[in-house]
Amino acid sequence: TTLAVRAVEKLQISMEEMLDGNIDPVFVRNKAAGCTWTQEEKDAMLEFFVKPRWFSRVWTVQEFILAREPEFLRGMVRLPLAPVWKGSLLLTFIPYIRGWNTVHGPVTELGYVRDFFGFTIVWYKRRLSNPWLLSIGQNAYMFRRQQAFDARDKVFGLAGISGGCYLTLFRVRISDSQLIELSHKTIPYSLTVDYNKTVQTVFTEAALFHHAVSDGLQSLSSIGNHELNKIADLPSWVPDLTKDDAGTEILAENGEFRTASHRKPMFEQSPNDPKCLNLSLAY
């Protein structure tokens, strides 16, 4: 651990630069150009970030975000946030750094470390500038790659960092293809942490949150390919938060899966069939 931390500190990038938002492969490559790492140091850094499963677990997201001043403890070494960010940043841009092309590590675990830097730096900046919280549905989808023993914790484990939201329900009655009545009401909608609920119910409630606050129909693009679902009996409009989502973004770029709208649709779970989502979109 001590060797890994000492090696990470060779990378001269300040907290201000990491928060600036101008981090890219060229920037990191230039910063790393003046650093020399031995193979032992490279191995130590890789083991420091990959060997512990901390970065892959969903509960760590809430733990990190709610901490006023995050501090990491590994063995007898106490670390502030900066070196952990620098290390995860370094691993994110390994392919672009000269001399690191021979470094290999578990692809999945490296992915968690890369996500940690990307997501947490966004959250850190948001906390500094905007106290507004994302809904539970948005957070569940954003951190869907994080792992949990109980699938329901992929939603419940983020409840403490999620804000509530309001669902605006529009009811439209059409006669002879003409709009004759439009009424609406806004109701508070909250998700209760209750382990008597099934995984299907919890994922469905999270999806309702996601759809309620997303722009246009973009949230439907998060569903991806239902053939890859691991949780059975999910409604067609509910993403499976446990499946390998590696292709979700690619599928969203495909015309078959892309959804978009310039207007705000109104989603309402059918009172007669909980698996049915009614969608109203006025032009």
mmCIF file of C-alpha atoms in Angstrom:
data_model
loop_
_atom_site.group_PDB
_atom_site.id
_atom_site.type_symbol
_atom_site.label_atom_id
_atom_site.label_comp_id
_atom_site.label_asym_id
_atom_site.label_seq_id
_atom_site.Cartn_x
_atom_site.Cartn_y
_atom_site.Cartn_z
ATOM 1 C CA THR A 1 0.000 0.000 0.000
ATOM 2 C CA THR A 2 2.751 2.440 0.940
ATOM 3 C CA LEU A 3 4.557 1.764 -2.334
ATOM 4 C CA ALA A 4 1.345 2.237 -4.345
ATOM 5 C CA VAL A 5 0.555 5.560 -2.668
ATOM 6 C CA ARG A 6 4.095 6.834 -3.170
ATOM 7 C CA ALA A 7 3.895 5.870 -6.850
ATOM 8 C CA VAL A 8 0.519 7.558 -7.322
ATOM 9 C CA GLU A 9 1.818 10.776 -5.772
ATOM 10 C CA LYS A 10 4.370 11.070 -8.599
ATOM 11 C CA LEU A 11 1.486 12.150 -10.827
ATOM 12 C CA GLN A 12 1.333 15.916 -10.310
ATOM 13 C CA ILE A 13 -2.360 16.670 -10.804
ATOM 14 C CA SER A 14 -4.134 18.899 -8.299
ATOM 15 C CA MET A 15 -7.690 18.581 -6.992
ATOM 16 C CA GLU A 16 -8.512 21.828 -8.801
ATOM 17 C CA GLU A 17 -7.356 20.365 -12.117
ATOM 18 C CA MET A 18 -9.372 17.187 -11.587
ATOM 19 C CA LEU A 19 -12.469 19.231 -10.773
ATOM 20 C CA ASP A 20 -11.914 21.554 -13.715
ATOM 21 C CA GLY A 21 -13.482 19.115 -16.139
ATOM 22 C CA ASN A 22 -10.730 19.307 -18.768
ATOM 23 C CA ILE A 23 -9.364 15.838 -18.083
ATOM 24 C CA ASP A 24 -8.645 13.966 -21.304
ATOM 25 C CA PRO A 25 -6.052 11.447 -22.583
ATOM 26 C CA VAL A 26 -3.691 14.176 -23.839
ATOM 27 C CA PHE A 27 -3.774 16.013 -20.495
ATOM 28 C CA VAL A 28 -3.045 12.860 -18.486
ATOM 29 C CA ARG A 29 -0.368 11.684 -20.935
ATOM 30 C CA ASN A 30 1.437 15.026 -20.656
ATOM 31 C CA LYS A 31 1.243 14.925 -16.864
ATOM 32 C CA ALA A 32 2.566 11.366 -16.799
ATOM 33 C CA ALA A 33 5.404 12.105 -19.236
ATOM 34 C CA GLY A 34 7.718 13.283 -16.469
ATOM 35 C CA CYS A 35 6.987 10.304 -14.210
ATOM 36 C CA THR A 36 9.034 7.136 -14.080
ATOM 37 C CA TRP A 37 7.489 4.063 -12.478
ATOM 38 C CA THR A 38 9.218 0.775 -11.857
ATOM 39 C CA GLN A 39 7.373 -2.427 -12.678
ATOM 40 C CA GLU A 40 7.060 -3.025 -8.942
ATOM 41 C CA GLU A 41 5.333 0.329 -8.513
ATOM 42 C CA LYS A 42 2.978 -0.368 -11.407
ATOM 43 C CA ASP A 43 2.054 -3.727 -9.919
ATOM 44 C CA ALA A 44 1.524 -2.134 -6.506
ATOM 45 C CA MET A 45 -0.833 0.526 -7.903
ATOM 46 C CA LEU A 46 -2.788 -2.032 -9.886
ATOM 47 C CA GLU A 47 -3.170 -4.288 -6.859
ATOM 48 C CA PHE A 48 -4.138 -1.370 -4.627
ATOM 49 C CA PHE A 49 -7.135 -0.471 -6.802
ATOM 50 C CA VAL A 50 -8.127 -3.839 -8.237
ATOM 51 C CA LYS A 51 -7.665 -6.344 -5.422
ATOM 52 C CA PRO A 52 -10.173 -4.907 -2.909
ATOM 53 C CA ARG A 53 -13.769 -5.225 -4.077
ATOM 54 C CA TRP A 54 -14.697 -1.923 -2.433
ATOM 55 C CA PHE A 55 -15.056 -0.046 -5.714
ATOM 56 C CA SER A 56 -17.469 -2.618 -7.145
ATOM 57 C CA ARG A 57 -20.073 -2.578 -4.362
ATOM 58 C CA VAL A 58 -23.219 -0.482 -4.497
ATOM 59 C CA TRP A 59 -23.190 0.455 -0.781
ATOM 60 C CA THR A 60 -19.864 2.242 -1.215
ATOM 61 C CA VAL A 61 -21.471 4.814 -3.533
ATOM 62 C CA GLN A 62 -23.758 6.114 -0.796
ATOM 63 C CA GLU A 63 -20.978 5.862 1.783
ATOM 64 C CA PHE A 64 -18.680 8.023 -0.333
ATOM 65 C CA ILE A 65 -21.234 10.616 -1.403
ATOM 66 C CA LEU A 66 -22.618 11.196 2.112
ATOM 67 C CA ALA A 67 -19.161 11.616 3.634
ATOM 68 C CA ARG A 68 -18.383 15.256 4.404
ATOM 69 C CA GLU A 69 -14.676 14.618 4.007
ATOM 70 C CA PRO A 70 -13.951 11.184 2.476
ATOM 71 C CA GLU A 71 -11.002 9.307 3.941
ATOM 72 C CA PHE A 72 -9.808 5.878 2.890
ATOM 73 C CA LEU A 73 -8.186 3.364 5.221
ATOM 74 C CA ARG A 74 -6.109 0.525 3.791
ATOM 75 C CA GLY A 75 -4.139 -1.451 6.350
ATOM 76 C CA MET A 76 -2.381 1.164 8.456
ATOM 77 C CA VAL A 77 -2.422 3.808 5.728
ATOM 78 C CA ARG A 78 -4.993 6.624 5.804
ATOM 79 C CA LEU A 79 -5.649 8.416 2.536
ATOM 80 C CA PRO A 80 -7.564 11.577 1.611
ATOM 81 C CA LEU A 81 -9.556 11.663 -1.599
ATOM 82 C CA ALA A 82 -6.914 13.202 -3.901
ATOM 83 C CA PRO A 83 -4.522 10.224 -4.275
ATOM 84 C CA VAL A 84 -7.439 7.810 -4.725
ATOM 85 C CA TRP A 85 -8.806 10.001 -7.512
ATOM 86 C CA LYS A 86 -5.370 10.286 -9.089
ATOM 87 C CA GLY A 87 -4.874 6.528 -9.029
ATOM 88 C CA SER A 88 -8.263 5.805 -10.561
ATOM 89 C CA LEU A 89 -7.605 8.524 -13.143
ATOM 90 C CA LEU A 90 -4.279 6.925 -14.025
ATOM 91 C CA LEU A 91 -5.911 3.525 -14.529
ATOM 92 C CA THR A 92 -8.626 5.116 -16.649
ATOM 93 C CA PHE A 93 -6.081 6.384 -19.159
ATOM 94 C CA ILE A 94 -3.547 3.536 -19.040
ATOM 95 C CA PRO A 95 -3.785 2.860 -22.818
ATOM 96 C CA TYR A 96 -2.647 6.430 -23.561
ATOM 97 C CA ILE A 97 0.365 6.516 -21.220
ATOM 98 C CA ARG A 98 3.739 5.538 -22.596
ATOM 99 C CA GLY A 99 5.257 2.532 -20.882
ATOM 100 C CA TRP A 100 1.966 1.212 -19.509
ATOM 101 C CA ASN A 101 0.904 -0.770 -22.548
ATOM 102 C CA THR A 102 2.226 -3.977 -20.964
ATOM 103 C CA VAL A 103 0.094 -3.579 -17.852
ATOM 104 C CA HIS A 104 -2.831 -5.946 -17.652
ATOM 105 C CA GLY A 105 -5.482 -6.325 -15.023
ATOM 106 C CA PRO A 106 -8.983 -7.753 -14.580
ATOM 107 C CA VAL A 107 -11.067 -5.826 -17.088
ATOM 108 C CA THR A 108 -14.207 -5.858 -14.929
ATOM 109 C CA GLU A 109 -12.462 -4.605 -11.811
ATOM 110 C CA LEU A 110 -10.632 -1.887 -13.734
ATOM 111 C CA GLY A 111 -14.024 -0.820 -15.045
ATOM 112 C CA TYR A 112 -15.297 -0.240 -11.514
ATOM 113 C CA VAL A 113 -12.269 1.894 -10.685
ATOM 114 C CA ARG A 114 -12.756 3.965 -13.844
ATOM 115 C CA ASP A 115 -16.433 4.407 -13.048
ATOM 116 C CA PHE A 116 -15.516 5.497 -9.536
ATOM 117 C CA PHE A 117 -13.534 8.436 -10.843
ATOM 118 C CA GLY A 118 -16.067 9.416 -13.489
ATOM 119 C CA PHE A 119 -19.180 9.246 -11.338
ATOM 120 C CA THR A 120 -17.788 10.504 -8.052
ATOM 121 C CA ILE A 121 -16.146 13.565 -9.555
ATOM 122 C CA VAL A 122 -19.497 14.518 -11.089
ATOM 123 C CA TRP A 123 -21.179 14.020 -7.713
ATOM 124 C CA TYR A 124 -18.482 15.955 -5.894
ATOM 125 C CA LYS A 125 -18.906 18.929 -8.208
ATOM 126 C CA ARG A 126 -22.679 18.705 -7.923
ATOM 127 C CA ARG A 127 -22.477 18.716 -4.135
ATOM 128 C CA LEU A 128 -20.311 21.836 -4.196
ATOM 129 C CA SER A 129 -22.555 23.773 -6.551
ATOM 130 C CA ASN A 130 -26.043 22.291 -6.493
ATOM 131 C CA PRO A 131 -27.729 20.527 -3.578
ATOM 132 C CA TRP A 132 -30.474 19.168 -5.839
ATOM 133 C CA LEU A 133 -30.574 15.365 -5.777
ATOM 134 C CA LEU A 134 -31.273 12.974 -8.615
ATOM 135 C CA SER A 135 -34.246 10.663 -8.305
ATOM 136 C CA ILE A 136 -33.831 7.074 -7.155
ATOM 137 C CA GLY A 137 -34.527 5.889 -10.705
ATOM 138 C CA GLN A 138 -31.789 8.034 -12.220
ATOM 139 C CA ASN A 139 -29.291 6.933 -9.584
ATOM 140 C CA ALA A 140 -30.214 3.255 -9.936
ATOM 141 C CA TYR A 141 -29.567 3.446 -13.659
ATOM 142 C CA MET A 142 -26.385 5.540 -13.312
ATOM 143 C CA PHE A 143 -24.825 3.093 -10.837
ATOM 144 C CA ARG A 144 -26.358 -0.053 -12.342
ATOM 145 C CA ARG A 145 -22.939 -1.724 -12.753
ATOM 146 C CA GLN A 146 -22.301 -1.688 -9.003
ATOM 147 C CA GLN A 147 -22.772 -5.081 -7.402
ATOM 148 C CA ALA A 148 -24.973 -6.231 -4.515
ATOM 149 C CA PHE A 149 -25.715 -9.605 -2.924
ATOM 150 C CA ASP A 150 -29.443 -8.772 -2.893
ATOM 151 C CA ALA A 151 -30.570 -7.341 -6.242
ATOM 152 C CA ARG A 152 -33.053 -5.043 -4.488
ATOM 153 C CA ASP A 153 -30.112 -3.213 -2.908
ATOM 154 C CA LYS A 154 -29.170 -1.923 -6.358
ATOM 155 C CA VAL A 155 -32.102 0.434 -5.680
ATOM 156 C CA PHE A 156 -32.456 0.491 -1.883
ATOM 157 C CA GLY A 157 -28.710 1.009 -1.443
ATOM 158 C CA LEU A 158 -29.013 4.408 -3.130
ATOM 159 C CA ALA A 159 -32.104 5.698 -1.309
ATOM 160 C CA GLY A 160 -30.045 7.870 1.044
ATOM 161 C CA ILE A 161 -28.556 9.935 -1.805
ATOM 162 C CA SER A 162 -31.736 10.240 -3.855
ATOM 163 C CA GLY A 163 -34.335 12.959 -3.849
ATOM 164 C CA GLY A 164 -38.053 12.510 -4.120
ATOM 165 C CA CYS A 165 -39.942 13.542 -7.207
ATOM 166 C CA TYR A 166 -43.428 14.423 -8.285
ATOM 167 C CA LEU A 167 -45.334 12.534 -10.920
ATOM 168 C CA THR A 168 -47.604 14.654 -13.065
ATOM 169 C CA LEU A 169 -50.442 12.509 -14.331
ATOM 170 C CA PHE A 170 -52.336 13.613 -17.417
ATOM 171 C CA ARG A 171 -55.536 11.845 -18.343
ATOM 172 C CA VAL A 172 -56.674 12.264 -21.898
ATOM 173 C CA ARG A 173 -60.067 11.297 -23.300
ATOM 174 C CA ILE A 174 -60.454 11.234 -27.059
ATOM 175 C CA SER A 175 -63.668 10.968 -29.027
ATOM 176 C CA ASP A 176 -63.808 10.819 -32.836
ATOM 177 C CA SER A 177 -60.040 11.464 -32.895
ATOM 178 C CA GLN A 178 -60.576 14.787 -31.172
ATOM 179 C CA LEU A 179 -59.158 15.835 -27.839
ATOM 180 C CA ILE A 180 -62.164 16.773 -25.736
ATOM 181 C CA GLU A 181 -60.794 16.705 -22.220
ATOM 182 C CA LEU A 182 -57.383 17.204 -20.650
ATOM 183 C CA SER A 183 -56.979 17.086 -16.902
ATOM 184 C CA HIS A 184 -53.941 16.624 -14.726
ATOM 185 C CA LYS A 185 -52.838 16.351 -11.146
ATOM 186 C CA THR A 186 -49.443 16.348 -9.509
ATOM 187 C CA ILE A 187 -48.868 13.865 -6.716
ATOM 188 C CA PRO A 188 -45.807 13.191 -4.529
ATOM 189 C CA TYR A 189 -44.255 9.854 -5.376
ATOM 190 C CA SER A 190 -41.888 8.109 -3.010
ATOM 191 C CA LEU A 191 -40.134 4.775 -2.874
ATOM 192 C CA THR A 192 -40.275 2.893 0.411
ATOM 193 C CA VAL A 193 -37.432 0.596 1.407
ATOM 194 C CA ASP A 194 -39.318 -2.624 2.071
ATOM 195 C CA TYR A 195 -37.731 -6.059 1.712
ATOM 196 C CA ASN A 196 -41.138 -7.694 1.478
ATOM 197 C CA LYS A 197 -41.278 -6.342 -2.069
ATOM 198 C CA THR A 198 -40.122 -8.537 -4.931
ATOM 199 C CA VAL A 199 -37.168 -7.601 -7.123
ATOM 200 C CA GLN A 200 -39.626 -7.030 -9.965
ATOM 201 C CA THR A 201 -41.632 -4.547 -7.883
ATOM 202 C CA VAL A 202 -38.554 -2.622 -6.750
ATOM 203 C CA PHE A 203 -37.126 -2.355 -10.266
ATOM 204 C CA THR A 204 -40.532 -1.270 -11.583
ATOM 205 C CA GLU A 205 -40.842 1.508 -8.997
ATOM 206 C CA ALA A 206 -37.323 2.719 -9.805
ATOM 207 C CA ALA A 207 -38.194 2.768 -13.502
ATOM 208 C CA LEU A 208 -41.242 4.926 -12.800
ATOM 209 C CA PHE A 209 -38.969 7.467 -11.121
ATOM 210 C CA HIS A 210 -36.571 7.362 -14.055
ATOM 211 C CA HIS A 211 -39.293 7.854 -16.654
ATOM 212 C CA ALA A 212 -41.000 10.600 -14.656
ATOM 213 C CA VAL A 213 -38.040 12.973 -14.650
ATOM 214 C CA SER A 214 -36.150 12.124 -17.844
ATOM 215 C CA ASP A 215 -36.175 14.320 -20.917
ATOM 216 C CA GLY A 216 -38.597 13.185 -23.565
ATOM 217 C CA LEU A 217 -38.549 9.443 -23.998
ATOM 218 C CA GLN A 218 -34.807 9.048 -23.474
ATOM 219 C CA SER A 219 -35.263 6.866 -20.386
ATOM 220 C CA LEU A 220 -36.751 4.116 -22.549
ATOM 221 C CA SER A 221 -33.382 3.783 -24.283
ATOM 222 C CA SER A 222 -31.937 2.474 -21.017
ATOM 223 C CA ILE A 223 -33.908 -0.755 -21.297
ATOM 224 C CA GLY A 224 -31.640 -2.312 -23.918
ATOM 225 C CA ASN A 225 -32.096 -5.871 -25.134
ATOM 226 C CA HIS A 226 -34.670 -7.804 -23.102
ATOM 227 C CA GLU A 227 -33.161 -11.086 -24.267
ATOM 228 C CA LEU A 228 -30.224 -10.372 -21.937
ATOM 229 C CA ASN A 229 -32.447 -9.971 -18.872
ATOM 230 C CA LYS A 230 -31.578 -12.048 -15.811
ATOM 231 C CA ILE A 231 -34.690 -11.111 -13.809
ATOM 232 C CA ALA A 232 -37.792 -12.813 -15.190
ATOM 233 C CA ASP A 233 -41.223 -11.244 -15.603
ATOM 234 C CA LEU A 234 -40.109 -7.622 -15.801
ATOM 235 C CA PRO A 235 -42.439 -5.315 -17.741
ATOM 236 C CA SER A 236 -41.056 -4.331 -21.151
ATOM 237 C CA TRP A 237 -40.470 -0.742 -19.988
ATOM 238 C CA VAL A 238 -38.411 -1.690 -16.904
ATOM 239 C CA PRO A 239 -34.624 -2.088 -17.268
ATOM 240 C CA ASP A 240 -33.025 -5.102 -15.603
ATOM 241 C CA LEU A 241 -30.421 -3.526 -13.324
ATOM 242 C CA THR A 242 -28.632 -6.861 -12.845
ATOM 243 C CA LYS A 243 -27.776 -7.668 -16.455
ATOM 244 C CA ASP A 244 -24.559 -6.947 -18.276
ATOM 245 C CA ASP A 245 -25.262 -3.495 -19.694
ATOM 246 C CA ALA A 246 -22.149 -3.298 -21.860
ATOM 247 C CA GLY A 247 -24.232 -2.973 -25.001
ATOM 248 C CA THR A 248 -26.971 -0.695 -23.702
ATOM 249 C CA GLU A 249 -25.407 2.528 -24.931
ATOM 250 C CA ILE A 250 -24.656 0.930 -28.300
ATOM 251 C CA LEU A 251 -28.223 -0.285 -28.597
ATOM 252 C CA ALA A 252 -29.463 3.184 -27.737
ATOM 253 C CA GLU A 253 -27.647 4.476 -30.819
ATOM 254 C CA ASN A 254 -29.444 1.972 -33.000
ATOM 255 C CA GLY A 255 -32.679 3.197 -34.561
ATOM 256 C CA GLU A 256 -34.520 0.189 -33.203
ATOM 257 C CA PHE A 257 -33.765 1.172 -29.615
ATOM 258 C CA ARG A 258 -33.377 4.935 -29.740
ATOM 259 C CA THR A 259 -36.192 6.955 -28.251
ATOM 260 C CA ALA A 260 -36.579 10.706 -28.377
ATOM 261 C CA SER A 261 -39.181 13.422 -28.150
ATOM 262 C CA HIS A 262 -39.166 17.198 -28.082
ATOM 263 C CA ARG A 263 -42.104 17.257 -25.705
ATOM 264 C CA LYS A 264 -42.530 15.967 -22.183
ATOM 265 C CA PRO A 265 -44.509 12.719 -22.164
ATOM 266 C CA MET A 266 -46.719 11.740 -19.255
ATOM 267 C CA PHE A 267 -46.209 8.262 -17.838
ATOM 268 C CA GLU A 268 -48.765 6.490 -15.693
ATOM 269 C CA GLN A 269 -48.798 2.916 -14.486
ATOM 270 C CA SER A 270 -52.086 1.356 -15.486
ATOM 271 C CA PRO A 271 -54.462 0.930 -12.530
ATOM 272 C CA ASN A 272 -55.792 -2.261 -14.132
ATOM 273 C CA ASP A 273 -52.479 -3.870 -15.095
ATOM 274 C CA PRO A 274 -49.296 -2.968 -13.145
ATOM 275 C CA LYS A 275 -47.156 -4.260 -16.014
ATOM 276 C CA CYS A 276 -48.710 -1.769 -18.398
ATOM 277 C CA LEU A 277 -47.386 1.787 -18.716
ATOM 278 C CA ASN A 278 -49.739 4.345 -20.207
ATOM 279 C CA LEU A 279 -47.990 7.089 -22.117
ATOM 280 C CA SER A 280 -49.661 10.321 -23.158
ATOM 281 C CA LEU A 281 -47.911 12.763 -25.454
ATOM 282 C CA ALA A 282 -49.711 15.833 -26.734
ATOM 283 C CA TYR A 283 -48.625 17.587 -29.958
#
